[in-house]
Structure formats: C-alpha cells, structure tokens
Amino acid sequence: MQFQRICLAHYHELGLKGHNRTAFEKKLMYNLQALLDRPCVEKVIRISGRILVIFVHEATEEDAESTVGLIARVPGVARVSCGFSCERDIGVMCEAAAQALAEAGEFTTWKVVARRSHTDFEIDSMQMNQIVGAHLCERFPDKPVKMKHPDVEVHVEVVQGHAYIYALSVPGVGGLPVGTAGKVVCLISSGIDSPVAMWRMARRGATVIGVHFSGRPQTASTSEYLVDDIAHVLEEFGGIARIYIVPFGDYQREIAMQVPPALRIVIYRRLMMKIAERIAHKEGAKALVTGESLGQVASQTLDNLAATNAAVDMQIFRPLIGCDKLEIIADAQKLGTFDISSNPAPDCCTLFMPRSPETHAKIPEVEAVEANLPYDAWIDEIMDALELHEYRCPSSYWRAKRREKDEAPAQA
C-alpha cells in the first residue's frame, strides 16, 4: 500500500509567543516554502501546532530523508519528523505505522504514542495505542515493546480530518524563524569564528547581512572565495541575505604608514566598524555583529573592545564573547563551515600586522591618532567601491516573488 509522504516540522519556542504566535508560525512556514522549492515537495502548510510538508506522490524515501536533513537546520524548527498521511481508517493507519517503523532505521525497542485532537474520530487515544501496537507486534515479532525510553516512538495522530503517522524524528536547531528579529550587519572573515557568530544570530531570528573586509589589492582575493563558500553553506537554511565585499588593503597600508605600530589593529577595527555602521544604515539594520571572543587575540581585550565600540553609535553584538576556541570549533563543525575556514588565506587580518600590538588601548590616545586620518573621504570612497553578492534568504525570496507579481501585469 502506498501512502502520502509527509514531514512535520515541530517548534517549541514559537509556542511561547502569545498573541504574536501566528505571525511567527507564518514566518516559519514562508521560510520553509522558500527553502523547500524542490521537485519532490508539493506544498507546505500549517496545521495544529506544526508545519506540514507534503511530498509529491512520486517522492522516494531518499527524497524524504534529504528534506528532513534540510528542515532540521532551519532556525525555528525544534524537531522534524518523517512519515505518512493517510485516511482516518484504523486498518490503513496500522499499515502506515508498520511502514513508518520499517523506515525508522536501526532499532531494538519501540512503543506507540497515539493522539486524537477531535472526538469526531470514534477511536480514542488509548484504543489507538492498543490496536496499532498489537498490529506492530505481529509485524515485528522480534522487536520488543518498551514503554520507557524506547529506541523509537511510533506516533499516530488524528488531526484536522487526517491521520499522520511517523517514527523517524531528528532534532532541529531550534530558535526563531529568520526575519522575525530585524536586520543585523555581521563582519565576516574566512576564519572559524565569524560564521558561527552569524549562524547564532540567524537562529535568533535576525536577517543577516555580511561585510567582508578583503586585503585586496594588497593581498590575493582568496579569502573572498572562501567567504562565498561559507555563504553558500549558510544560505542552505536561509541564514544570510547578502555580503558586501570591501577592498580594504590600500586603506590598511595608509594606516600602517601614518599610525604608530602598536595601535594599528585598533585603528583597523575602528575603521571597519565605521564602514559596517554606514552599510547598516544603508540596509536599515539595527546592530553590528562580530565573532570576537574575550581575550582570544590582542584586539579582543576588554580595553581594545571598548576602544572599538567607541568608534560607532550603533549597538554591537558579540555572540561568542564567552566561548573558548574548542566550543567555537565544535559549532563550526556542526554548521559545516569548519573545513572551509581551515583553508589558509591571506586577508586584511594578517596585513601589516605589528610585532607588539597594544592590548590596553586608551580611547583618548586612539582618537588623537585618528584625528589626522581622512576617515570621511575614505569611507565615501569605500562605499562607492563596495561589491555586492546576493544569496537565497527567505525574506529576500518573498520580496523577489512580490516584485515578480507586481511586474507581471506590466509585462503582459
């Protein structure tokens, strides 16, 4: 018997949003619709407390499993389950449960978890547990039932006129749907830390705009290619909208020629922040984000961070500030950017570096040195030289769709 394949995206933090819950649910549904624009998916809709992904009838088990892996990475999804939809007939439901359990992977013990959301279905939850459980005992006689902490739970749910049966469930990343917390501008390098910081902000619902400071033309553009590779990893789950490339090498050279060596790093960082702030105003973003971790390198001491903060009026978020390197590496490996970031690349971070950088910069001293630098002219030049790379982000997707819809009558 062939059943309709489905995935159920479960959320948990969204359920705490009170009167705003519907808006968050809709945003998660829109994000999934945009990201699941693939031939095997028929549609994505909301049902009671979940997002339902319905596959085309020709979809295979492999199609469903690959889709589960993608959904699990989408911010806002706490858990994703893969199974079947069928008519509300207990015999059909038993067969669907047997097929769902057969596709659940390796297991030894199992149990049935049945639930009905309306009493218009004559069989209650306890009876469904017994009937479906008895059928599975016959189909899997060598697999014992275990009521506490089984390897697999076979869920049988009667919701809104349909029955949904699933056994394969994997944890999601949780958090909030991208696009529910406004825009932020994140300084991103080709290193390990900043992509993780960007991912953490996307998990909190922020639409992330990247700014990459390239050492070009003083260095090769290798870091730009690596950042593009990182962005393609992030865009798989809608974690980045666009990246601005800033050719920064010539301005670093000017700073190196005019600034005492010990203060170069702080001056570099302050100019970067000013440029990122200008881009944030251009984008309508409300905060800047960096991948800095307290005390990890010379620019990340408390004094130097304070000197960097003082360069701009916009709030600065540092999601990794209390993390050590091993924790950040673990997140990068889980995210899928670690191998990319492990490639060596000359960039602005290694350009014109002093032997003994200042670790306790004083803001008045830094500002006195900066007074001789033509910041305004530099920033204007840089803003004119920005290079923009667009990526697939759900918010950008829906803007593009609306634009296509608005332009369709004119083209007709």
PDB file of N, CA, C and O in Angstrom, residues 368-393:
ATOM      1  N   ALA A 368      43.119  60.695  19.283  1.00  0.00           N
ATOM      2  CA  ALA A 368      44.118  61.699  18.906  1.00  0.00           C
ATOM      3  C   ALA A 368      44.880  61.270  17.652  1.00  0.00           C
ATOM      4  O   ALA A 368      45.149  62.096  16.760  1.00  0.00           O
ATOM      5  N   VAL A 369      45.208  59.990  17.544  1.00  0.00           N
ATOM      6  CA  VAL A 369      45.896  59.480  16.350  1.00  0.00           C
ATOM      7  C   VAL A 369      44.969  59.557  15.137  1.00  0.00           C
ATOM      8  O   VAL A 369      45.386  59.932  14.037  1.00  0.00           O
ATOM      9  N   GLU A 370      43.708  59.236  15.337  1.00  0.00           N
ATOM     10  CA  GLU A 370      42.747  59.219  14.232  1.00  0.00           C
ATOM     11  C   GLU A 370      42.457  60.612  13.681  1.00  0.00           C
ATOM     12  O   GLU A 370      42.015  60.748  12.536  1.00  0.00           O
ATOM     13  N   ALA A 371      42.686  61.627  14.492  1.00  0.00           N
ATOM     14  CA  ALA A 371      42.348  62.988  14.067  1.00  0.00           C
ATOM     15  C   ALA A 371      43.071  63.376  12.785  1.00  0.00           C
ATOM     16  O   ALA A 371      42.602  64.255  12.033  1.00  0.00           O
ATOM     17  N   ASN A 372      44.182  62.741  12.501  1.00  0.00           N
ATOM     18  CA  ASN A 372      44.957  63.070  11.300  1.00  0.00           C
ATOM     19  C   ASN A 372      44.602  62.207  10.089  1.00  0.00           C
ATOM     20  O   ASN A 372      45.197  62.367   9.025  1.00  0.00           O
ATOM     21  N   LEU A 373      43.644  61.293  10.252  1.00  0.00           N
ATOM     22  CA  LEU A 373      43.278  60.387   9.158  1.00  0.00           C
ATOM     23  C   LEU A 373      42.016  60.885   8.454  1.00  0.00           C
ATOM     24  O   LEU A 373      41.051  61.277   9.128  1.00  0.00           O
ATOM     25  N   PRO A 374      41.978  60.864   7.129  1.00  0.00           N
ATOM     26  CA  PRO A 374      40.806  61.369   6.384  1.00  0.00           C
ATOM     27  C   PRO A 374      39.678  60.336   6.319  1.00  0.00           C
ATOM     28  O   PRO A 374      39.312  59.843   5.247  1.00  0.00           O
ATOM     29  N   TYR A 375      39.131  60.018   7.486  1.00  0.00           N
ATOM     30  CA  TYR A 375      38.126  58.964   7.557  1.00  0.00           C
ATOM     31  C   TYR A 375      36.938  59.208   6.627  1.00  0.00           C
ATOM     32  O   TYR A 375      36.481  58.295   5.927  1.00  0.00           O
ATOM     33  N   ASP A 376      36.395  60.423   6.655  1.00  0.00           N
ATOM     34  CA  ASP A 376      35.186  60.698   5.870  1.00  0.00           C
ATOM     35  C   ASP A 376      35.426  60.440   4.385  1.00  0.00           C
ATOM     36  O   ASP A 376      34.598  59.818   3.704  1.00  0.00           O
ATOM     37  N   ALA A 377      36.545  60.914   3.876  1.00  0.00           N
ATOM     38  CA  ALA A 377      36.853  60.713   2.459  1.00  0.00           C
ATOM     39  C   ALA A 377      37.059  59.225   2.166  1.00  0.00           C
ATOM     40  O   ALA A 377      36.593  58.705   1.143  1.00  0.00           O
ATOM     41  N   TRP A 378      37.758  58.528   3.063  1.00  0.00           N
ATOM     42  CA  TRP A 378      37.978  57.100   2.866  1.00  0.00           C
ATOM     43  C   TRP A 378      36.656  56.335   2.830  1.00  0.00           C
ATOM     44  O   TRP A 378      36.434  55.487   1.958  1.00  0.00           O
ATOM     45  N   ILE A 379      35.809  56.621   3.782  1.00  0.00           N
ATOM     46  CA  ILE A 379      34.545  55.878   3.858  1.00  0.00           C
ATOM     47  C   ILE A 379      33.681  56.157   2.633  1.00  0.00           C
ATOM     48  O   ILE A 379      33.040  55.239   2.091  1.00  0.00           O
ATOM     49  N   ASP A 380      33.668  57.387   2.163  1.00  0.00           N
ATOM     50  CA  ASP A 380      32.920  57.692   0.934  1.00  0.00           C
ATOM     51  C   ASP A 380      33.467  56.898  -0.250  1.00  0.00           C
ATOM     52  O   ASP A 380      32.706  56.349  -1.062  1.00  0.00           O
ATOM     53  N   GLU A 381      34.792  56.837  -0.368  1.00  0.00           N
ATOM     54  CA  GLU A 381      35.404  56.069  -1.452  1.00  0.00           C
ATOM     55  C   GLU A 381      35.042  54.586  -1.340  1.00  0.00           C
ATOM     56  O   GLU A 381      34.711  53.933  -2.335  1.00  0.00           O
ATOM     57  N   ILE A 382      35.116  54.070  -0.118  1.00  0.00           N
ATOM     58  CA  ILE A 382      34.827  52.648   0.097  1.00  0.00           C
ATOM     59  C   ILE A 382      33.373  52.332  -0.225  1.00  0.00           C
ATOM     60  O   ILE A 382      33.068  51.307  -0.855  1.00  0.00           O
ATOM     61  N   MET A 383      32.453  53.192   0.183  1.00  0.00           N
ATOM     62  CA  MET A 383      31.037  52.946  -0.091  1.00  0.00           C
ATOM     63  C   MET A 383      30.776  52.910  -1.597  1.00  0.00           C
ATOM     64  O   MET A 383      29.912  52.158  -2.067  1.00  0.00           O
ATOM     65  N   ASP A 384      31.521  53.696  -2.360  1.00  0.00           N
ATOM     66  CA  ASP A 384      31.360  53.676  -3.820  1.00  0.00           C
ATOM     67  C   ASP A 384      31.978  52.427  -4.442  1.00  0.00           C
ATOM     68  O   ASP A 384      31.614  52.045  -5.561  1.00  0.00           O
ATOM     69  N   ALA A 385      32.923  51.788  -3.733  1.00  0.00           N
ATOM     70  CA  ALA A 385      33.647  50.636  -4.295  1.00  0.00           C
ATOM     71  C   ALA A 385      33.111  49.296  -3.789  1.00  0.00           C
ATOM     72  O   ALA A 385      33.667  48.242  -4.132  1.00  0.00           O
ATOM     73  N   LEU A 386      32.037  49.309  -3.006  1.00  0.00           N
ATOM     74  CA  LEU A 386      31.510  48.060  -2.451  1.00  0.00           C
ATOM     75  C   LEU A 386      31.087  47.096  -3.561  1.00  0.00           C
ATOM     76  O   LEU A 386      30.553  47.509  -4.592  1.00  0.00           O
ATOM     77  N   GLU A 387      31.325  45.826  -3.327  1.00  0.00           N
ATOM     78  CA  GLU A 387      30.884  44.777  -4.255  1.00  0.00           C
ATOM     79  C   GLU A 387      29.844  43.916  -3.535  1.00  0.00           C
ATOM     80  O   GLU A 387      30.080  43.461  -2.418  1.00  0.00           O
ATOM     81  N   LEU A 388      28.702  43.701  -4.169  1.00  0.00           N
ATOM     82  CA  LEU A 388      27.574  43.033  -3.518  1.00  0.00           C
ATOM     83  C   LEU A 388      27.370  41.629  -4.076  1.00  0.00           C
ATOM     84  O   LEU A 388      27.354  41.431  -5.284  1.00  0.00           O
ATOM     85  N   HIS A 389      27.210  40.664  -3.152  1.00  0.00           N
ATOM     86  CA  HIS A 389      26.898  39.282  -3.529  1.00  0.00           C
ATOM     87  C   HIS A 389      25.574  38.903  -2.859  1.00  0.00           C
ATOM     88  O   HIS A 389      25.448  39.000  -1.641  1.00  0.00           O
ATOM     89  N   GLU A 390      24.591  38.460  -3.638  1.00  0.00           N
ATOM     90  CA  GLU A 390      23.272  38.102  -3.121  1.00  0.00           C
ATOM     91  C   GLU A 390      23.184  36.599  -2.894  1.00  0.00           C
ATOM     92  O   GLU A 390      23.739  35.799  -3.659  1.00  0.00           O
ATOM     93  N   TYR A 391      22.431  36.205  -1.849  1.00  0.00           N
ATOM     94  CA  TYR A 391      22.221  34.793  -1.538  1.00  0.00           C
ATOM     95  C   TYR A 391      20.738  34.541  -1.272  1.00  0.00           C
ATOM     96  O   TYR A 391      19.959  35.470  -1.091  1.00  0.00           O
ATOM     97  N   ARG A 392      20.401  33.261  -1.249  1.00  0.00           N
ATOM     98  CA  ARG A 392      18.991  32.889  -1.098  1.00  0.00           C
ATOM     99  C   ARG A 392      18.584  32.965   0.368  1.00  0.00           C
ATOM    100  O   ARG A 392      18.895  32.087   1.163  1.00  0.00           O
ATOM    101  N   CYS A 393      17.885  34.010   0.723  1.00  0.00           N
ATOM    102  CA  CYS A 393      17.365  34.199   2.071  1.00  0.00           C
ATOM    103  C   CYS A 393      15.842  34.282   1.968  1.00  0.00           C
ATOM    104  O   CYS A 393      15.333  34.912   1.037  1.00  0.00           O
TER     105      CYS A 393
END
